[in-house]
Amino acid sequence: TLVDVGSGAGLPGLPLAIALPDLAVTSVEANQKKAAFQQQAKIELGLTNATVHCGRVEALAGRVFDAAISRAFSELADFVRLAGHLVKAGGRLLAMKGAYPEDELKRLPAGWRLAAAPALVVPGLDARRHLIILERA
């Protein structure tokens, strides 16, 4: 199971739901217009493995996921504070970032550490991208 936090227009949650039909994806977006767009996209694409939650991530208290992902949601420390409780023991937080966020990693809350940070190549884009993978220390 995966929760996409601050998913905007559904990225990366909806493409992951398309590519991985056995993965249950919950998209969390506080903006009603963006959440409505995702809901319509889910219907049009016939995605039975995707759920759209219009609201703040804090409203999901009590839910547990294998992983949480974000793209342009917040600083890493804020992402950990807001979504870390949603990830089961042994689960991971995945943050899509631009340049390697060395300063942000120094400010991680206690109990979390960097597991990996592979560089990402985006065809047609000449900018640096990284997938920051965090796990409980």
mmCIF file with all atom_site columns, C-alpha atoms in Angstrom:
data_model
loop_
_atom_site.group_PDB
_atom_site.id
_atom_site.type_symbol
_atom_site.label_atom_id
_atom_site.label_alt_id
_atom_site.label_comp_id
_atom_site.label_asym_id
_atom_site.label_entity_id
_atom_site.label_seq_id
_atom_site.pdbx_PDB_ins_code
_atom_site.Cartn_x
_atom_site.Cartn_y
_atom_site.Cartn_z
_atom_site.occupancy
_atom_site.B_iso_or_equiv
_atom_site.pdbx_formal_charge
_atom_site.auth_seq_id
_atom_site.auth_comp_id
_atom_site.auth_asym_id
_atom_site.auth_atom_id
_atom_site.pdbx_PDB_model_num
ATOM 1   C CA . THR A 1 1   ? 0.000   0.000  0.000   1.00 0.00 ? 1   THR A CA 1
ATOM 2   C CA . LEU A 1 2   ? 1.162   3.517  -0.783  1.00 0.00 ? 2   LEU A CA 1
ATOM 3   C CA . VAL A 1 3   ? -0.008  6.973  0.247   1.00 0.00 ? 3   VAL A CA 1
ATOM 4   C CA . ASP A 1 4   ? 0.825   9.924  -2.033  1.00 0.00 ? 4   ASP A CA 1
ATOM 5   C CA . VAL A 1 5   ? 0.961   13.011 0.203   1.00 0.00 ? 5   VAL A CA 1
ATOM 6   C CA . GLY A 1 6   ? 0.155   16.420 -1.280  1.00 0.00 ? 6   GLY A CA 1
ATOM 7   C CA . SER A 1 7   ? -0.500  14.804 -4.630  1.00 0.00 ? 7   SER A CA 1
ATOM 8   C CA . GLY A 1 8   ? -1.679  17.855 -6.566  1.00 0.00 ? 8   GLY A CA 1
ATOM 9   C CA . ALA A 1 9   ? -2.906  16.617 -9.937  1.00 0.00 ? 9   ALA A CA 1
ATOM 10  C CA . GLY A 1 10  ? -2.160  13.024 -8.914  1.00 0.00 ? 10  GLY A CA 1
ATOM 11  C CA . LEU A 1 11  ? 1.567   12.794 -9.461  1.00 0.00 ? 11  LEU A CA 1
ATOM 12  C CA . PRO A 1 12  ? 3.133   10.374 -8.834  1.00 0.00 ? 12  PRO A CA 1
ATOM 13  C CA . GLY A 1 13  ? 0.223   8.418  -7.293  1.00 0.00 ? 13  GLY A CA 1
ATOM 14  C CA . LEU A 1 14  ? -2.015  7.975  -10.328 1.00 0.00 ? 14  LEU A CA 1
ATOM 15  C CA . PRO A 1 15  ? 0.781   6.905  -12.715 1.00 0.00 ? 15  PRO A CA 1
ATOM 16  C CA . LEU A 1 16  ? 1.948   4.421  -10.065 1.00 0.00 ? 16  LEU A CA 1
ATOM 17  C CA . ALA A 1 17  ? -1.606  3.068  -9.782  1.00 0.00 ? 17  ALA A CA 1
ATOM 18  C CA . ILE A 1 18  ? -1.656  2.644  -13.575 1.00 0.00 ? 18  ILE A CA 1
ATOM 19  C CA . ALA A 1 19  ? 1.757   0.963  -13.738 1.00 0.00 ? 19  ALA A CA 1
ATOM 20  C CA . LEU A 1 20  ? 1.235   -1.231 -10.661 1.00 0.00 ? 20  LEU A CA 1
ATOM 21  C CA . PRO A 1 21  ? -2.389  -2.445 -10.675 1.00 0.00 ? 21  PRO A CA 1
ATOM 22  C CA . ASP A 1 22  ? -1.817  -4.684 -7.629  1.00 0.00 ? 22  ASP A CA 1
ATOM 23  C CA . LEU A 1 23  ? -0.684  -1.700 -5.534  1.00 0.00 ? 23  LEU A CA 1
ATOM 24  C CA . ALA A 1 24  ? -3.364  0.083  -3.493  1.00 0.00 ? 24  ALA A CA 1
ATOM 25  C CA . VAL A 1 25  ? -2.645  3.823  -3.807  1.00 0.00 ? 25  VAL A CA 1
ATOM 26  C CA . THR A 1 26  ? -4.254  6.493  -1.625  1.00 0.00 ? 26  THR A CA 1
ATOM 27  C CA . SER A 1 27  ? -3.829  10.033 -2.886  1.00 0.00 ? 27  SER A CA 1
ATOM 28  C CA . VAL A 1 28  ? -4.104  12.849 -0.321  1.00 0.00 ? 28  VAL A CA 1
ATOM 29  C CA . GLU A 1 29  ? -4.775  16.379 -1.583  1.00 0.00 ? 29  GLU A CA 1
ATOM 30  C CA . ALA A 1 30  ? -6.218  19.270 0.460   1.00 0.00 ? 30  ALA A CA 1
ATOM 31  C CA . ASN A 1 31  ? -7.216  21.357 -2.574  1.00 0.00 ? 31  ASN A CA 1
ATOM 32  C CA . GLN A 1 32  ? -10.756 20.388 -3.577  1.00 0.00 ? 32  GLN A CA 1
ATOM 33  C CA . LYS A 1 33  ? -10.302 21.229 -7.281  1.00 0.00 ? 33  LYS A CA 1
ATOM 34  C CA . LYS A 1 34  ? -7.165  19.116 -7.549  1.00 0.00 ? 34  LYS A CA 1
ATOM 35  C CA . ALA A 1 35  ? -8.760  16.228 -5.654  1.00 0.00 ? 35  ALA A CA 1
ATOM 36  C CA . ALA A 1 36  ? -11.836 16.428 -7.921  1.00 0.00 ? 36  ALA A CA 1
ATOM 37  C CA . PHE A 1 37  ? -9.561  16.269 -10.974 1.00 0.00 ? 37  PHE A CA 1
ATOM 38  C CA . GLN A 1 38  ? -7.896  13.153 -9.566  1.00 0.00 ? 38  GLN A CA 1
ATOM 39  C CA . GLN A 1 39  ? -11.249 11.555 -8.810  1.00 0.00 ? 39  GLN A CA 1
ATOM 40  C CA . GLN A 1 40  ? -12.404 12.166 -12.381 1.00 0.00 ? 40  GLN A CA 1
ATOM 41  C CA . ALA A 1 41  ? -9.115  10.818 -13.771 1.00 0.00 ? 41  ALA A CA 1
ATOM 42  C CA . LYS A 1 42  ? -9.499  7.734  -11.582 1.00 0.00 ? 42  LYS A CA 1
ATOM 43  C CA . ILE A 1 43  ? -13.005 7.158  -12.973 1.00 0.00 ? 43  ILE A CA 1
ATOM 44  C CA . GLU A 1 44  ? -12.014 7.800  -16.603 1.00 0.00 ? 44  GLU A CA 1
ATOM 45  C CA . LEU A 1 45  ? -9.011  5.469  -16.303 1.00 0.00 ? 45  LEU A CA 1
ATOM 46  C CA . GLY A 1 46  ? -10.942 2.774  -14.445 1.00 0.00 ? 46  GLY A CA 1
ATOM 47  C CA . LEU A 1 47  ? -8.461  2.684  -11.579 1.00 0.00 ? 47  LEU A CA 1
ATOM 48  C CA . THR A 1 48  ? -9.947  0.372  -8.974  1.00 0.00 ? 48  THR A CA 1
ATOM 49  C CA . ASN A 1 49  ? -6.720  0.367  -6.955  1.00 0.00 ? 49  ASN A CA 1
ATOM 50  C CA . ALA A 1 50  ? -6.685  4.146  -6.365  1.00 0.00 ? 50  ALA A CA 1
ATOM 51  C CA . THR A 1 51  ? -8.452  6.138  -3.650  1.00 0.00 ? 51  THR A CA 1
ATOM 52  C CA . VAL A 1 52  ? -8.578  9.940  -3.535  1.00 0.00 ? 52  VAL A CA 1
ATOM 53  C CA . HIS A 1 53  ? -8.815  11.639 -0.136  1.00 0.00 ? 53  HIS A CA 1
ATOM 54  C CA . CYS A 1 54  ? -9.665  15.343 -0.221  1.00 0.00 ? 54  CYS A CA 1
ATOM 55  C CA . GLY A 1 55  ? -8.214  16.704 2.994   1.00 0.00 ? 55  GLY A CA 1
ATOM 56  C CA . ARG A 1 56  ? -5.055  17.121 4.973   1.00 0.00 ? 56  ARG A CA 1
ATOM 57  C CA . VAL A 1 57  ? -2.677  14.254 5.679   1.00 0.00 ? 57  VAL A CA 1
ATOM 58  C CA . GLU A 1 58  ? -3.278  14.663 9.418   1.00 0.00 ? 58  GLU A CA 1
ATOM 59  C CA . ALA A 1 59  ? -6.858  13.417 8.848   1.00 0.00 ? 59  ALA A CA 1
ATOM 60  C CA . LEU A 1 60  ? -5.510  9.939  8.015   1.00 0.00 ? 60  LEU A CA 1
ATOM 61  C CA . ALA A 1 61  ? -4.457  9.264  11.617  1.00 0.00 ? 61  ALA A CA 1
ATOM 62  C CA . GLY A 1 62  ? -4.865  5.577  12.344  1.00 0.00 ? 62  GLY A CA 1
ATOM 63  C CA . ARG A 1 63  ? -4.254  4.450  8.749   1.00 0.00 ? 63  ARG A CA 1
ATOM 64  C CA . VAL A 1 64  ? -1.065  2.496  8.038   1.00 0.00 ? 64  VAL A CA 1
ATOM 65  C CA . PHE A 1 65  ? 0.704   2.132  4.679   1.00 0.00 ? 65  PHE A CA 1
ATOM 66  C CA . ASP A 1 66  ? 3.772   0.276  3.436   1.00 0.00 ? 66  ASP A CA 1
ATOM 67  C CA . ALA A 1 67  ? 5.220   3.538  2.119   1.00 0.00 ? 67  ALA A CA 1
ATOM 68  C CA . ALA A 1 68  ? 4.497   7.235  1.708   1.00 0.00 ? 68  ALA A CA 1
ATOM 69  C CA . ILE A 1 69  ? 5.650   9.291  -1.272  1.00 0.00 ? 69  ILE A CA 1
ATOM 70  C CA . SER A 1 70  ? 5.714   12.996 -2.028  1.00 0.00 ? 70  SER A CA 1
ATOM 71  C CA . ARG A 1 71  ? 6.714   15.215 -4.909  1.00 0.00 ? 71  ARG A CA 1
ATOM 72  C CA . ALA A 1 72  ? 7.211   18.905 -4.100  1.00 0.00 ? 72  ALA A CA 1
ATOM 73  C CA . PHE A 1 73  ? 5.199   18.568 -0.870  1.00 0.00 ? 73  PHE A CA 1
ATOM 74  C CA . SER A 1 74  ? 7.487   20.025 1.787   1.00 0.00 ? 74  SER A CA 1
ATOM 75  C CA . GLU A 1 75  ? 10.909  19.894 3.362   1.00 0.00 ? 75  GLU A CA 1
ATOM 76  C CA . LEU A 1 76  ? 11.968  16.411 4.420   1.00 0.00 ? 76  LEU A CA 1
ATOM 77  C CA . ALA A 1 77  ? 11.614  17.164 8.154   1.00 0.00 ? 77  ALA A CA 1
ATOM 78  C CA . ASP A 1 78  ? 8.019   18.335 7.645   1.00 0.00 ? 78  ASP A CA 1
ATOM 79  C CA . PHE A 1 79  ? 7.247   15.301 5.478   1.00 0.00 ? 79  PHE A CA 1
ATOM 80  C CA . VAL A 1 80  ? 8.534   12.998 8.243   1.00 0.00 ? 80  VAL A CA 1
ATOM 81  C CA . ARG A 1 81  ? 6.535   14.830 10.923  1.00 0.00 ? 81  ARG A CA 1
ATOM 82  C CA . LEU A 1 82  ? 3.309   14.827 8.891   1.00 0.00 ? 82  LEU A CA 1
ATOM 83  C CA . ALA A 1 83  ? 3.487   11.398 7.246   1.00 0.00 ? 83  ALA A CA 1
ATOM 84  C CA . GLY A 1 84  ? 5.949   9.303  9.254   1.00 0.00 ? 84  GLY A CA 1
ATOM 85  C CA . HIS A 1 85  ? 3.200   7.964  11.522  1.00 0.00 ? 85  HIS A CA 1
ATOM 86  C CA . LEU A 1 86  ? 1.358   6.599  8.473   1.00 0.00 ? 86  LEU A CA 1
ATOM 87  C CA . VAL A 1 87  ? 4.195   4.225  7.561   1.00 0.00 ? 87  VAL A CA 1
ATOM 88  C CA . LYS A 1 88  ? 4.317   0.763  9.126   1.00 0.00 ? 88  LYS A CA 1
ATOM 89  C CA . ALA A 1 89  ? 7.398   -0.567 10.908  1.00 0.00 ? 89  ALA A CA 1
ATOM 90  C CA . GLY A 1 90  ? 9.903   -1.393 8.183   1.00 0.00 ? 90  GLY A CA 1
ATOM 91  C CA . GLY A 1 91  ? 8.138   0.942  5.750   1.00 0.00 ? 91  GLY A CA 1
ATOM 92  C CA . ARG A 1 92  ? 9.727   3.867  3.963   1.00 0.00 ? 92  ARG A CA 1
ATOM 93  C CA . LEU A 1 93  ? 9.185   7.500  3.123   1.00 0.00 ? 93  LEU A CA 1
ATOM 94  C CA . LEU A 1 94  ? 10.006  8.416  -0.489  1.00 0.00 ? 94  LEU A CA 1
ATOM 95  C CA . ALA A 1 95  ? 10.546  12.053 -1.427  1.00 0.00 ? 95  ALA A CA 1
ATOM 96  C CA . MET A 1 96  ? 11.128  13.240 -4.975  1.00 0.00 ? 96  MET A CA 1
ATOM 97  C CA . LYS A 1 97  ? 13.572  16.148 -4.848  1.00 0.00 ? 97  LYS A CA 1
ATOM 98  C CA . GLY A 1 98  ? 15.632  18.234 -7.234  1.00 0.00 ? 98  GLY A CA 1
ATOM 99  C CA . ALA A 1 99  ? 19.243  18.762 -6.197  1.00 0.00 ? 99  ALA A CA 1
ATOM 100 C CA . TYR A 1 100 ? 20.527  16.470 -3.449  1.00 0.00 ? 100 TYR A CA 1
ATOM 101 C CA . PRO A 1 101 ? 18.989  17.974 -0.265  1.00 0.00 ? 101 PRO A CA 1
ATOM 102 C CA . GLU A 1 102 ? 22.030  17.833 2.006   1.00 0.00 ? 102 GLU A CA 1
ATOM 103 C CA . ASP A 1 103 ? 20.813  20.604 4.335   1.00 0.00 ? 103 ASP A CA 1
ATOM 104 C CA . GLU A 1 104 ? 17.338  19.074 4.636   1.00 0.00 ? 104 GLU A CA 1
ATOM 105 C CA . LEU A 1 105 ? 18.829  15.699 5.546   1.00 0.00 ? 105 LEU A CA 1
ATOM 106 C CA . LYS A 1 106 ? 20.722  17.313 8.429   1.00 0.00 ? 106 LYS A CA 1
ATOM 107 C CA . ARG A 1 107 ? 17.387  18.469 9.876   1.00 0.00 ? 107 ARG A CA 1
ATOM 108 C CA . LEU A 1 108 ? 15.647  15.068 9.850   1.00 0.00 ? 108 LEU A CA 1
ATOM 109 C CA . PRO A 1 109 ? 13.782  14.322 13.080  1.00 0.00 ? 109 PRO A CA 1
ATOM 110 C CA . ALA A 1 110 ? 15.392  11.828 15.442  1.00 0.00 ? 110 ALA A CA 1
ATOM 111 C CA . GLY A 1 111 ? 14.595  8.237  14.594  1.00 0.00 ? 111 GLY A CA 1
ATOM 112 C CA . TRP A 1 112 ? 14.841  8.613  10.806  1.00 0.00 ? 112 TRP A CA 1
ATOM 113 C CA . ARG A 1 113 ? 17.796  8.120  8.489   1.00 0.00 ? 113 ARG A CA 1
ATOM 114 C CA . LEU A 1 114 ? 18.666  8.170  4.811   1.00 0.00 ? 114 LEU A CA 1
ATOM 115 C CA . ALA A 1 115 ? 18.441  4.675  3.293   1.00 0.00 ? 115 ALA A CA 1
ATOM 116 C CA . ALA A 1 116 ? 19.281  5.639  -0.304  1.00 0.00 ? 116 ALA A CA 1
ATOM 117 C CA . ALA A 1 117 ? 19.240  8.608  -2.666  1.00 0.00 ? 117 ALA A CA 1
ATOM 118 C CA . PRO A 1 118 ? 19.426  7.469  -6.277  1.00 0.00 ? 118 PRO A CA 1
ATOM 119 C CA . ALA A 1 119 ? 19.740  10.144 -8.936  1.00 0.00 ? 119 ALA A CA 1
ATOM 120 C CA . LEU A 1 120 ? 16.831  10.194 -11.375 1.00 0.00 ? 120 LEU A CA 1
ATOM 121 C CA . VAL A 1 121 ? 17.091  10.913 -15.077 1.00 0.00 ? 121 VAL A CA 1
ATOM 122 C CA . VAL A 1 122 ? 14.070  12.590 -16.614 1.00 0.00 ? 122 VAL A CA 1
ATOM 123 C CA . PRO A 1 123 ? 14.149  12.468 -20.433 1.00 0.00 ? 123 PRO A CA 1
ATOM 124 C CA . GLY A 1 124 ? 14.104  15.958 -21.941 1.00 0.00 ? 124 GLY A CA 1
ATOM 125 C CA . LEU A 1 125 ? 14.902  17.619 -18.610 1.00 0.00 ? 125 LEU A CA 1
ATOM 126 C CA . ASP A 1 126 ? 18.403  18.860 -17.917 1.00 0.00 ? 126 ASP A CA 1
ATOM 127 C CA . ALA A 1 127 ? 17.909  19.309 -14.170 1.00 0.00 ? 127 ALA A CA 1
ATOM 128 C CA . ARG A 1 128 ? 19.080  17.242 -11.231 1.00 0.00 ? 128 ARG A CA 1
ATOM 129 C CA . ARG A 1 129 ? 16.511  14.960 -9.614  1.00 0.00 ? 129 ARG A CA 1
ATOM 130 C CA . HIS A 1 130 ? 16.828  12.568 -6.672  1.00 0.00 ? 130 HIS A CA 1
ATOM 131 C CA . LEU A 1 131 ? 14.594  10.044 -4.968  1.00 0.00 ? 131 LEU A CA 1
ATOM 132 C CA . ILE A 1 132 ? 15.255  10.363 -1.244  1.00 0.00 ? 132 ILE A CA 1
ATOM 133 C CA . ILE A 1 133 ? 14.422  7.136  0.588   1.00 0.00 ? 133 ILE A CA 1
ATOM 134 C CA . LEU A 1 134 ? 14.073  7.424  4.360   1.00 0.00 ? 134 LEU A CA 1
ATOM 135 C CA . GLU A 1 135 ? 13.623  4.715  6.953   1.00 0.00 ? 135 GLU A CA 1
ATOM 136 C CA . ARG A 1 136 ? 13.370  4.536  10.702  1.00 0.00 ? 136 ARG A CA 1
ATOM 137 C CA . ALA A 1 137 ? 16.800  4.463  12.339  1.00 0.00 ? 137 ALA A CA 1
#
